[in-house]
Tab-separated table of N, CA, C and O in Angstrom:
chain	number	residue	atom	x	y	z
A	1	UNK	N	-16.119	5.462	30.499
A	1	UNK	CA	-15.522	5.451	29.185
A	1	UNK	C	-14.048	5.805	29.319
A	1	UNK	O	-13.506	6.589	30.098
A	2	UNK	N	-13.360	4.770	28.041
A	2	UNK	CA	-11.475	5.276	28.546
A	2	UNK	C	-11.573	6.683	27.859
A	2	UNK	O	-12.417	7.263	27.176
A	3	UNK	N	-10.460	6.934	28.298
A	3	UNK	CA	-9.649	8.479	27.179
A	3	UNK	C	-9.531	8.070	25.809
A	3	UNK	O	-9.360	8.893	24.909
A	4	UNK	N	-9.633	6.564	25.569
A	4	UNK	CA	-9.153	6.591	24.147
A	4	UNK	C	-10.555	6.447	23.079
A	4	UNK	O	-10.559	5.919	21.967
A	5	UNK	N	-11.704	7.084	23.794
A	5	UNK	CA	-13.106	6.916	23.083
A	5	UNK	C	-13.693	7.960	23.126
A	5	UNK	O	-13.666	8.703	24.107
A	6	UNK	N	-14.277	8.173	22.141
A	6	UNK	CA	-15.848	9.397	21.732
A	6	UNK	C	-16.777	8.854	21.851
A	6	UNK	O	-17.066	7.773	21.338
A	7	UNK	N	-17.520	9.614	22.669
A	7	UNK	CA	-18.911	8.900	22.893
A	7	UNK	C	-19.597	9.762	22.020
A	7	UNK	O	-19.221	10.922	21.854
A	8	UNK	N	-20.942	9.105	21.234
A	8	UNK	CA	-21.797	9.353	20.063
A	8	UNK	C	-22.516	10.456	20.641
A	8	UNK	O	-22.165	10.867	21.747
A	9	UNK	N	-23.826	11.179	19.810
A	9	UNK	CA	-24.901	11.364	20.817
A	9	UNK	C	-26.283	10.327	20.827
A	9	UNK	O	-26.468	9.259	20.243
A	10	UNK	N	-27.287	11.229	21.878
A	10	UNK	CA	-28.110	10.151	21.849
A	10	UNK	C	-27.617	8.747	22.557
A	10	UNK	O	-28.231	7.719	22.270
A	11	UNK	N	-26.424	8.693	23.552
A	11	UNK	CA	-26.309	7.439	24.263
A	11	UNK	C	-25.970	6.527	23.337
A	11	UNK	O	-26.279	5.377	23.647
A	12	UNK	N	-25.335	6.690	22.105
A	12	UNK	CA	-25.251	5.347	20.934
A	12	UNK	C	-24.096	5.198	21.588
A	12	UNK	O	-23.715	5.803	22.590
A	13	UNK	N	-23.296	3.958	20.679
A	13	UNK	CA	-22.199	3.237	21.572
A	13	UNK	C	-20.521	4.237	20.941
A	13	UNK	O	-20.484	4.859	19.880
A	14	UNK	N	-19.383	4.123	21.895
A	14	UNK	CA	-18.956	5.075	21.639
A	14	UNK	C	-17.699	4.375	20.579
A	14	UNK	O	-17.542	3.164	20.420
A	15	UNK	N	-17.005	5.296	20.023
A	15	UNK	CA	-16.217	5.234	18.721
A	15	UNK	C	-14.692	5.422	18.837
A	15	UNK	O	-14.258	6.537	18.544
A	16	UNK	N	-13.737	4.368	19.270
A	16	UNK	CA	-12.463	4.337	19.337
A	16	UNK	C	-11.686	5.970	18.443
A	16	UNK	O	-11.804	6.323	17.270
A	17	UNK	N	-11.123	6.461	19.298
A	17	UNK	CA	-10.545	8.009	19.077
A	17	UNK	C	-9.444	7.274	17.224
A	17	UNK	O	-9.558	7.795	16.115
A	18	UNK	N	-8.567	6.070	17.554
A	18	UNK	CA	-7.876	5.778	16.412
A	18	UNK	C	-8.867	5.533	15.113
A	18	UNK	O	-8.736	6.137	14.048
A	19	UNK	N	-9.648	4.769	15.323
A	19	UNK	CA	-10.503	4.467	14.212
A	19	UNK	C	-11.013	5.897	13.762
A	19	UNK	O	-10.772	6.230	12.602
A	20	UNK	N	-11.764	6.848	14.666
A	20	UNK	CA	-12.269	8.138	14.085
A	20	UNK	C	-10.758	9.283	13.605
A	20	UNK	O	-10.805	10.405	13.100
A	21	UNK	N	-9.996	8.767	13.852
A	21	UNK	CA	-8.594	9.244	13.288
A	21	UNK	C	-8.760	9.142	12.130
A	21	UNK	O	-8.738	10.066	11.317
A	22	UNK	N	-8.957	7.928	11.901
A	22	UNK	CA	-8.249	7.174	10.316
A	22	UNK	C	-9.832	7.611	9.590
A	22	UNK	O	-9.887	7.393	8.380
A	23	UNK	N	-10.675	8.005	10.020
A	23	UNK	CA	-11.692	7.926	8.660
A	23	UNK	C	-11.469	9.967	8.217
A	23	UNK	O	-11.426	10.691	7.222
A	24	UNK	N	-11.391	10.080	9.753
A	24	UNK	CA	-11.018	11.719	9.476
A	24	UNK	C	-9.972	12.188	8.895
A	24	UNK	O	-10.084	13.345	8.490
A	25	UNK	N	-8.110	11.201	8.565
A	25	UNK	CA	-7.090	11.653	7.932
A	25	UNK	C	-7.660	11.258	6.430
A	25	UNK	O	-7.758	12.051	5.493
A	26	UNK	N	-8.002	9.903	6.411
A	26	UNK	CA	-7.610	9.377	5.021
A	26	UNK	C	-9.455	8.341	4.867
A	26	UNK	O	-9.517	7.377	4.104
A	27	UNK	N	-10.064	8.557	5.273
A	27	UNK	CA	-11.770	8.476	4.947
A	27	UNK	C	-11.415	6.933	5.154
A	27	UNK	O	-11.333	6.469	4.017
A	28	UNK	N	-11.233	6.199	5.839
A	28	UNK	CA	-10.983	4.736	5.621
A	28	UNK	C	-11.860	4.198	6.850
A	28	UNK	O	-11.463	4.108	8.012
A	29	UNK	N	-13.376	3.793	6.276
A	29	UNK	CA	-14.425	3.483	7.130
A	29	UNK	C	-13.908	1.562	7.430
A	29	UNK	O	-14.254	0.925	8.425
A	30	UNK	N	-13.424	1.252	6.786
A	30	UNK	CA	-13.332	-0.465	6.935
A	30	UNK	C	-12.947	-0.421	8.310
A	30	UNK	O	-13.483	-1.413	8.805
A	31	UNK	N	-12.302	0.196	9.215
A	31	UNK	CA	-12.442	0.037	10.859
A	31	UNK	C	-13.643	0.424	11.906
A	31	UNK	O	-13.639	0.421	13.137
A	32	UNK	N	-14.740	0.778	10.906
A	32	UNK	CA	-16.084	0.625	11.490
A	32	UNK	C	-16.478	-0.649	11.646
A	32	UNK	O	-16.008	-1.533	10.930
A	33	UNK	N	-17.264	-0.866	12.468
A	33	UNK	CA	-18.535	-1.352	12.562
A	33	UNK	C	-19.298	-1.237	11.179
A	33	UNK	O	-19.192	-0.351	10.332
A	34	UNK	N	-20.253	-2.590	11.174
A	34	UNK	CA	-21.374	-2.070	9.936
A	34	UNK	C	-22.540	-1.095	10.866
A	34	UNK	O	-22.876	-0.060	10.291
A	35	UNK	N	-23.036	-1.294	11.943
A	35	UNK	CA	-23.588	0.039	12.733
A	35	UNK	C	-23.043	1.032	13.054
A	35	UNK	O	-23.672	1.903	13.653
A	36	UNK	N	-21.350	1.220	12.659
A	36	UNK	CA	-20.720	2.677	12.907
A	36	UNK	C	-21.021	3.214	11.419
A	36	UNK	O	-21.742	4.190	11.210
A	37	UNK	N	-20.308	2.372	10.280
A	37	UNK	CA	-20.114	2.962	9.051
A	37	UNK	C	-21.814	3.478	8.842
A	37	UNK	O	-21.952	4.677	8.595
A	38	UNK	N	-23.308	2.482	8.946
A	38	UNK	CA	-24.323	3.126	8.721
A	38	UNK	C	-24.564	4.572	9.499
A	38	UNK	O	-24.192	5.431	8.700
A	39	UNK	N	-24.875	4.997	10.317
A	39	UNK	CA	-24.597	6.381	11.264
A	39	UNK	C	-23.720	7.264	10.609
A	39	UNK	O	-24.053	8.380	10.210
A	40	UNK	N	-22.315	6.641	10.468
A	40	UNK	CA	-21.753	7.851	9.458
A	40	UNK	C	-22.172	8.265	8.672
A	40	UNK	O	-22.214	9.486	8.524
A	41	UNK	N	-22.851	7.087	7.502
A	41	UNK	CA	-23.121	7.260	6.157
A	41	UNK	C	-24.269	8.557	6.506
A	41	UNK	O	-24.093	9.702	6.089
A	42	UNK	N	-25.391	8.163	7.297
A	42	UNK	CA	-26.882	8.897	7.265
A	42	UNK	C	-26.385	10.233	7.511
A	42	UNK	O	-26.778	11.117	6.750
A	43	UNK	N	-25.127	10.700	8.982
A	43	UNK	CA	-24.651	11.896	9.441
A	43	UNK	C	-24.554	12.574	8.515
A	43	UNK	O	-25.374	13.441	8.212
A	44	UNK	N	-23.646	12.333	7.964
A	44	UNK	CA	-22.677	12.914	6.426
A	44	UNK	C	-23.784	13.279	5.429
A	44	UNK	O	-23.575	14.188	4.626
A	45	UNK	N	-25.026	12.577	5.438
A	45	UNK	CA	-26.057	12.486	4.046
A	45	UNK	C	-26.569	14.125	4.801
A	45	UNK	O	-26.555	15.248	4.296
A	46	UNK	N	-27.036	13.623	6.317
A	46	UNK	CA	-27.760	14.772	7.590
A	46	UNK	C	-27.360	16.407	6.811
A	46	UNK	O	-28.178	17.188	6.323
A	47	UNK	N	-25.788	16.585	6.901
A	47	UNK	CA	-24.879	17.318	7.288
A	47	UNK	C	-24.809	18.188	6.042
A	47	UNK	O	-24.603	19.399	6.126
A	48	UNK	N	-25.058	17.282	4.386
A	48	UNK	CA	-25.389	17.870	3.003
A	48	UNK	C	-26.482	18.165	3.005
A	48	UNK	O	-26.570	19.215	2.369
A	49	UNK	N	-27.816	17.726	3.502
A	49	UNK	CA	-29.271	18.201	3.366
A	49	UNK	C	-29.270	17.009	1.715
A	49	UNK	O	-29.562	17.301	0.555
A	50	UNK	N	-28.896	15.921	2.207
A	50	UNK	CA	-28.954	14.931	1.156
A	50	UNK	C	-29.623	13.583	1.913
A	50	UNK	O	-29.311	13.220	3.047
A	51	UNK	N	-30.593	12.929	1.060
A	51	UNK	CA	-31.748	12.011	1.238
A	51	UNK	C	-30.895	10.776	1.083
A	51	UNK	O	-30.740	10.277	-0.032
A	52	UNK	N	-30.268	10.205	2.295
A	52	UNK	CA	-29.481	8.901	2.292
A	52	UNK	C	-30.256	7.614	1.785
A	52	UNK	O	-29.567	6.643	1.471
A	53	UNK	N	-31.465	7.541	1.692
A	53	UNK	CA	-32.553	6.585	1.409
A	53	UNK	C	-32.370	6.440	-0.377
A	53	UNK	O	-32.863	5.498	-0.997
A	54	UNK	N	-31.668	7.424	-0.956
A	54	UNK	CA	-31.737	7.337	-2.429
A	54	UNK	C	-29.950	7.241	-2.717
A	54	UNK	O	-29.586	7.027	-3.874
A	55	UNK	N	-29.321	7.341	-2.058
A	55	UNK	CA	-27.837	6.359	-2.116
A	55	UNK	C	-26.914	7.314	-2.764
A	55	UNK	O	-26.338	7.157	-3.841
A	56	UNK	N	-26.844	8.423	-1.885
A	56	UNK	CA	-26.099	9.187	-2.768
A	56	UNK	C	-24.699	9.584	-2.892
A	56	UNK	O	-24.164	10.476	-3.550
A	57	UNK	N	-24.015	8.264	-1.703
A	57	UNK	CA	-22.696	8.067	-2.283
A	57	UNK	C	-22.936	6.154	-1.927
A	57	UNK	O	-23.885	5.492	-1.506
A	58	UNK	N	-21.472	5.810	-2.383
A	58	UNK	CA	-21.130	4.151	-2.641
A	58	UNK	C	-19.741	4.254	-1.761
A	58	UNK	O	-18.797	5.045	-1.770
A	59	UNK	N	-19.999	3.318	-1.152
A	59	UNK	CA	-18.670	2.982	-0.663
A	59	UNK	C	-17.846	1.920	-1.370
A	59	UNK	O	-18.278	0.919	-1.942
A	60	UNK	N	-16.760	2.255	-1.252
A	60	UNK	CA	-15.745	1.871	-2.061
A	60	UNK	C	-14.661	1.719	-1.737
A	60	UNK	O	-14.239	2.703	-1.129
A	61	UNK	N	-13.375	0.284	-1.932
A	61	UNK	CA	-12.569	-0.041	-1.640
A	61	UNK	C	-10.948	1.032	-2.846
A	61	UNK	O	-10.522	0.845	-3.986
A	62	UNK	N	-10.665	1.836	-1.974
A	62	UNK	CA	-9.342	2.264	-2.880
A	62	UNK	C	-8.315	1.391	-3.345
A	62	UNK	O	-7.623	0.777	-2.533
A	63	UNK	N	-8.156	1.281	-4.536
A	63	UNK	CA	-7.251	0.937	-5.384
A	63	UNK	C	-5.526	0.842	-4.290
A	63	UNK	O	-4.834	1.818	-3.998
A	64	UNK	N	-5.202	-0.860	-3.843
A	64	UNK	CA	-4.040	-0.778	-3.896
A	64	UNK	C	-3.954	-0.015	-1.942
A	64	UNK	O	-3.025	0.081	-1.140
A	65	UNK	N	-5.137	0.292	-1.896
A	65	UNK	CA	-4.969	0.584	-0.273
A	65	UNK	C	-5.890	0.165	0.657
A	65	UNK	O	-5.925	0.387	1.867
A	66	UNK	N	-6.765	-0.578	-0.174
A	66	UNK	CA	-7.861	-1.624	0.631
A	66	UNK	C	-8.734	-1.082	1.804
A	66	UNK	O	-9.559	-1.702	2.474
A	67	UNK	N	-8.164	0.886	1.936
A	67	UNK	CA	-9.622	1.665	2.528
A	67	UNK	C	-10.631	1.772	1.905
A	67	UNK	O	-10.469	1.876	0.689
A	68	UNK	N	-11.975	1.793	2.394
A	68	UNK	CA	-13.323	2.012	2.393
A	68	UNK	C	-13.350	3.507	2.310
A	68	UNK	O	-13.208	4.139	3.356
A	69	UNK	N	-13.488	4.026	1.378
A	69	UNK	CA	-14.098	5.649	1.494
A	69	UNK	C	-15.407	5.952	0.539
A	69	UNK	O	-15.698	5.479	-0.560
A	70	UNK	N	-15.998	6.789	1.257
A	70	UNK	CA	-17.751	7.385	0.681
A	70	UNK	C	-17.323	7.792	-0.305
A	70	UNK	O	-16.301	8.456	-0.133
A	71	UNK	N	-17.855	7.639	-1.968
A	71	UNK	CA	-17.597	7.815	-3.218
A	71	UNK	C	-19.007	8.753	-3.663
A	71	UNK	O	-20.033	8.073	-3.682
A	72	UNK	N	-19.224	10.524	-4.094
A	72	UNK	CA	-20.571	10.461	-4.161
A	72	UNK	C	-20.528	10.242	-5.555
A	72	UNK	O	-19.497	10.180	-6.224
A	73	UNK	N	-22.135	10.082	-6.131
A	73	UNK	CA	-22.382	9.178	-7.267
A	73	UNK	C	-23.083	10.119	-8.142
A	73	UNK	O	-23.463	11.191	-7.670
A	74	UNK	N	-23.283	9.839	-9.315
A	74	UNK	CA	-24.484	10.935	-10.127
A	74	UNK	C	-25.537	11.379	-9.246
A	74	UNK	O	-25.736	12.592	-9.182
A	75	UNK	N	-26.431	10.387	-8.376
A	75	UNK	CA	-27.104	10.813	-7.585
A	75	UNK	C	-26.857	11.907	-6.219
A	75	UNK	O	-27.850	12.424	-5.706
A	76	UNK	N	-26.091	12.073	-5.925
A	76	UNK	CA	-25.345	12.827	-4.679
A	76	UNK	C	-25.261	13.995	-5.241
A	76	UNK	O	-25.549	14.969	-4.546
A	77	UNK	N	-24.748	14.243	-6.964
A	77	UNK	CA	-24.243	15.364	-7.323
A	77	UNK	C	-25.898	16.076	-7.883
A	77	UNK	O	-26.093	17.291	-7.914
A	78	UNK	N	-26.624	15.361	-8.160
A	78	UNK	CA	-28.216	15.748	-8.894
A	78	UNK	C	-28.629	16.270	-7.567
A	78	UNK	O	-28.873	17.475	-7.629
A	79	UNK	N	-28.839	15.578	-5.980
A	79	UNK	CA	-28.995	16.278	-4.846
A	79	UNK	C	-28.475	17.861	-4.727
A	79	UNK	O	-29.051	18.949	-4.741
A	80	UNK	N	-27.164	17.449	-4.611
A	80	UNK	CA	-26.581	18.965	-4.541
A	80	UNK	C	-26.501	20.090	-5.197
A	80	UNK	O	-26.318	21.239	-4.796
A	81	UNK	N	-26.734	19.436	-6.775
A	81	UNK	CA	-27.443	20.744	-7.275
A	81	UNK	C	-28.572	21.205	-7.125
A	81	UNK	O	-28.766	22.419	-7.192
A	82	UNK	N	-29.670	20.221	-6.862
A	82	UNK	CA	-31.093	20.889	-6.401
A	82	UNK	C	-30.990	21.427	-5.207
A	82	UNK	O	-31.769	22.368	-5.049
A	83	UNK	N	-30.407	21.215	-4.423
A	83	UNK	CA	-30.123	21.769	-2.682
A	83	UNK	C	-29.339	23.189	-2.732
A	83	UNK	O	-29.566	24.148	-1.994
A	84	UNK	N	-28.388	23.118	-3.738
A	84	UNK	CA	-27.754	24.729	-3.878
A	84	UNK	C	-28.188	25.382	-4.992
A	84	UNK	O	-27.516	26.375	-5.273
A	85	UNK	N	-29.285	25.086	-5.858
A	85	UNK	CA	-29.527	25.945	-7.167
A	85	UNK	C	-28.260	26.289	-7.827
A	85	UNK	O	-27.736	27.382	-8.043
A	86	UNK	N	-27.765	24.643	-8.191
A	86	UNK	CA	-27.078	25.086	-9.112
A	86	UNK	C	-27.112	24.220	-10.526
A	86	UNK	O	-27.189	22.991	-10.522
A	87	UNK	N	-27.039	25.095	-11.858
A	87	UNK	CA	-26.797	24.928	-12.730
A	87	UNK	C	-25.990	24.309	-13.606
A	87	UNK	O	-24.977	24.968	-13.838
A	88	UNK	N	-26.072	23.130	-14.268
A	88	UNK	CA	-24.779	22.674	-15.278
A	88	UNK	C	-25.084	22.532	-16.552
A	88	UNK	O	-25.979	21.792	-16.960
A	89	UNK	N	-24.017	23.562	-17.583
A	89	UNK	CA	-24.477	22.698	-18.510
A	89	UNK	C	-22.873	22.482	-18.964
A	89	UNK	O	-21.850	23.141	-18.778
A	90	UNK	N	-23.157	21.309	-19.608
A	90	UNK	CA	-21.999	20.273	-20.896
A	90	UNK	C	-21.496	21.519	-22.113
A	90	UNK	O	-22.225	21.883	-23.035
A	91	UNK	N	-20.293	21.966	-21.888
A	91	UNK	CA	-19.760	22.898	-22.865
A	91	UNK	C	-19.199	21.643	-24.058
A	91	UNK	O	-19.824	21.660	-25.119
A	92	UNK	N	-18.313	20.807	-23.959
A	92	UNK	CA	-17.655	20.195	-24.598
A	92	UNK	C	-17.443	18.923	-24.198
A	92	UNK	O	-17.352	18.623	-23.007
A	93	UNK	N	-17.340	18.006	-25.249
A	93	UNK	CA	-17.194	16.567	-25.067
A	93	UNK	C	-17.016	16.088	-26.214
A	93	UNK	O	-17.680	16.359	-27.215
A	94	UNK	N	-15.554	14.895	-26.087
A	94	UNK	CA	-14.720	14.409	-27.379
A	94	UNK	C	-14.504	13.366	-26.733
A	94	UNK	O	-14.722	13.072	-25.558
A	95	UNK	N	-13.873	12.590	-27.929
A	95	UNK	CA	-12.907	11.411	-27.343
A	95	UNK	C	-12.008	11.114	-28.220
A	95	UNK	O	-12.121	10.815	-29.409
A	96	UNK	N	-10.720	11.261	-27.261
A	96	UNK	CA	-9.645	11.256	-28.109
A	96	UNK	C	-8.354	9.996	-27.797
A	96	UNK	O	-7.785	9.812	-26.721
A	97	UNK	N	-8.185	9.423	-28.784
A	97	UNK	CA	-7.143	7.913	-28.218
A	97	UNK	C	-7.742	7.333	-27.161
A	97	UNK	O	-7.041	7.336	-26.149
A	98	UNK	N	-8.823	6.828	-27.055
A	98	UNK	CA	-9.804	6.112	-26.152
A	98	UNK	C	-9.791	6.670	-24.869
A	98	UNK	O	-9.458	5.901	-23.968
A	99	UNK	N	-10.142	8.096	-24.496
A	99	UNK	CA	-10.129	8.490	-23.435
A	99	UNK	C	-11.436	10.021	-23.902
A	99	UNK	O	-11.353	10.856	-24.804
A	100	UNK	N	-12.390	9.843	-22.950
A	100	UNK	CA	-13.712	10.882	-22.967
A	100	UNK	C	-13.208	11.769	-22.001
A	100	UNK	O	-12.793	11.615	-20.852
A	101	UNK	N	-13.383	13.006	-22.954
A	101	UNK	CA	-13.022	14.029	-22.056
A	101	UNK	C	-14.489	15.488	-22.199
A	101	UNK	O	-14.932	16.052	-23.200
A	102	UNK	N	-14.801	15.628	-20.897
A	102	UNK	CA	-16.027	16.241	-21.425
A	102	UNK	C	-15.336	17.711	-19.937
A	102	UNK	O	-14.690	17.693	-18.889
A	103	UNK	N	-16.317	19.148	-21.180
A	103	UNK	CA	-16.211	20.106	-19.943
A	103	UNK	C	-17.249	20.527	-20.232
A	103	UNK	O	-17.885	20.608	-21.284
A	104	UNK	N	-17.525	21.005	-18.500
A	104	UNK	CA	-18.642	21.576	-18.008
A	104	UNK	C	-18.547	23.044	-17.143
A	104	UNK	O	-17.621	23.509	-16.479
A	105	UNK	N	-19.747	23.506	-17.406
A	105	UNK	CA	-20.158	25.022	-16.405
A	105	UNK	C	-20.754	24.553	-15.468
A	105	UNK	O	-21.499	23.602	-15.705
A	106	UNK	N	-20.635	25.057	-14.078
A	106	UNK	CA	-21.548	25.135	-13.397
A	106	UNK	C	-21.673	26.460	-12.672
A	106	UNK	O	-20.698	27.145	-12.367
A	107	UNK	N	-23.042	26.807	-12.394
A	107	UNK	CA	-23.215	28.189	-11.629
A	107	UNK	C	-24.438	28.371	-10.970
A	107	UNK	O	-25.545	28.000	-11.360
A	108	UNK	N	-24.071	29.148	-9.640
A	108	UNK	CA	-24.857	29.474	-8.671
A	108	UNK	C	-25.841	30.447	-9.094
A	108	UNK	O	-25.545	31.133	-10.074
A	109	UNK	N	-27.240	30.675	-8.388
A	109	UNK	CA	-28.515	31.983	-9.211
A	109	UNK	C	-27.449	33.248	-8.212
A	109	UNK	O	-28.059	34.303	-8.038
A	110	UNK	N	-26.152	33.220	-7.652
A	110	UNK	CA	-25.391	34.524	-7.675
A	110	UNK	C	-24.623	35.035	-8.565
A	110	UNK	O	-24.124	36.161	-8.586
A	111	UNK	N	-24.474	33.639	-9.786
A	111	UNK	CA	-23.623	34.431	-10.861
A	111	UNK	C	-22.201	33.814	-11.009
A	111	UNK	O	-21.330	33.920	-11.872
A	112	UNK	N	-22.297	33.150	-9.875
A	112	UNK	CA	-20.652	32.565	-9.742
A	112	UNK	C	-20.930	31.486	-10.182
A	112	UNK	O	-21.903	30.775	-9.931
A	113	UNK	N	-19.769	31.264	-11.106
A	113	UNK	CA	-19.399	30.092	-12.171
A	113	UNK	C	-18.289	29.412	-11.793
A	113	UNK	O	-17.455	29.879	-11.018
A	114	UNK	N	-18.223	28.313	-12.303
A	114	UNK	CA	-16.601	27.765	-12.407
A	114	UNK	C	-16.842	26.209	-13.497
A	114	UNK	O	-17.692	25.329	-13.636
A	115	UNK	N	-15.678	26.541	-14.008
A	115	UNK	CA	-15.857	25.814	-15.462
A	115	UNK	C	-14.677	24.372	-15.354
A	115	UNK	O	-13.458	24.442	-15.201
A	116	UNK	N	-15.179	23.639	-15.437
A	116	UNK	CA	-14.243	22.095	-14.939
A	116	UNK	C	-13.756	21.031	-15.952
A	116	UNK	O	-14.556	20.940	-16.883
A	117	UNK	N	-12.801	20.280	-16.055
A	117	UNK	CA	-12.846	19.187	-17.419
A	117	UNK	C	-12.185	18.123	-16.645
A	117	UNK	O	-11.209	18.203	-15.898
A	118	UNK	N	-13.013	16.965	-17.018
A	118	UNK	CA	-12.718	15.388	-16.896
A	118	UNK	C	-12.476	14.691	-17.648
A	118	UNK	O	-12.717	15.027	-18.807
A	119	UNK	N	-11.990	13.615	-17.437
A	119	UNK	CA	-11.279	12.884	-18.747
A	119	UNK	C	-11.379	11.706	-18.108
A	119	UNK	O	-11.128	11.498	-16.921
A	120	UNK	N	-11.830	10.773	-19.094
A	120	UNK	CA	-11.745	8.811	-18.030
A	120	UNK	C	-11.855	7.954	-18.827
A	120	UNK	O	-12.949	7.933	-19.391
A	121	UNK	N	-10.919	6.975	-19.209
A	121	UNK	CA	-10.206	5.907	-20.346
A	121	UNK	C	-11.682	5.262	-20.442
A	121	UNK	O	-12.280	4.882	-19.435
A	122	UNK	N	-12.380	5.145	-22.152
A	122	UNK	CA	-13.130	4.492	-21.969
A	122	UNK	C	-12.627	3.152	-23.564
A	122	UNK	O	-13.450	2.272	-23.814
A	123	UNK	N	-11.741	3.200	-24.132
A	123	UNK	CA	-11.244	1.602	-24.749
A	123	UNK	C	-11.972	0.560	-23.893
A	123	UNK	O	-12.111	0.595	-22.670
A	124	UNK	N	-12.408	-0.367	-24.741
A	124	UNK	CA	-13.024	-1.501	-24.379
A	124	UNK	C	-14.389	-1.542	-23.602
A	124	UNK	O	-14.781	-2.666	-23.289
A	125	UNK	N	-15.006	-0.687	-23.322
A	125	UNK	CA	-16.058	-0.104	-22.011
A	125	UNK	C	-17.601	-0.667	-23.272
A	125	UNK	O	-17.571	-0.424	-24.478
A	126	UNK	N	-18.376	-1.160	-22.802
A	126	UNK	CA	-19.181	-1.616	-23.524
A	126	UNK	C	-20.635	-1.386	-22.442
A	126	UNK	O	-20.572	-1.488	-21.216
A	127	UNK	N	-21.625	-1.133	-23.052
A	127	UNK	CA	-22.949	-0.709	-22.040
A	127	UNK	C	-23.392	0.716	-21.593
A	127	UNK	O	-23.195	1.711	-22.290
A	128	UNK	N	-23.835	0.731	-20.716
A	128	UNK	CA	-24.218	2.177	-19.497
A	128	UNK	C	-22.653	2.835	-19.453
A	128	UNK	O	-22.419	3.826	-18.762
């Protein structure tokens, strides 16, 4: 093997040091392999104590920079709260000049809280 490669474990095939650069600076899997990016995906699922078989992030092309980065999804975040016992509930939610802005609690069974607000243009948005 050159200097310029990581070898996997388990004897899998090994992973150009630049390519594992670029997903490690800026998450940009499109210089995988579709057998590198799958392995990542499952590792990463491994690594949360999250069930990759139920899809709990999407990959996704960034806006304007045409990288591939793991996006997690409602499902990823429903995992991780059952995996850390944690709690959410919906304090507030409006919509104001076509933009939903909702805040939420969340907290650990130690007591520790932290209270968050999102906001995401929904004009014209029709459906789910």
């Amino acid at each position: 093997m050159t200097s310029n490669a990581v070898a996997t474990q388990n004897g899998n095939a090994a992973i150009d040091i630049a390519v594992v650069e670029k997903v490690i600076t800026g998450g940009d899997l499109g210089q995988l392999t579709a057998e590198q990016r799958v392995r990542y995906y499952i590792q990463t699922c491994e690594s949360l104590k999250l069930n990759w078989r139920t899809k709990p992030f999407d990959v996704v092309a960034l806006r304007g920079q045409g990288a591939k980065t793991l996006y997690p999804n409602k499902g990823c975040a429903e995992q991780l709260a059952q995996v850390h016992n944690i709690s959410v509930d919906l304090l507030e939610a409006t919509t104001e000049q076509g933009v939903r802005i909702q805040k939420a609690k969340a907290c650990l069974t130690n007591g520790r809280c932290v209270t968050k607000t999102g906001a995401v243009p929904v004009d014209g948005l029709r459906g789910d």
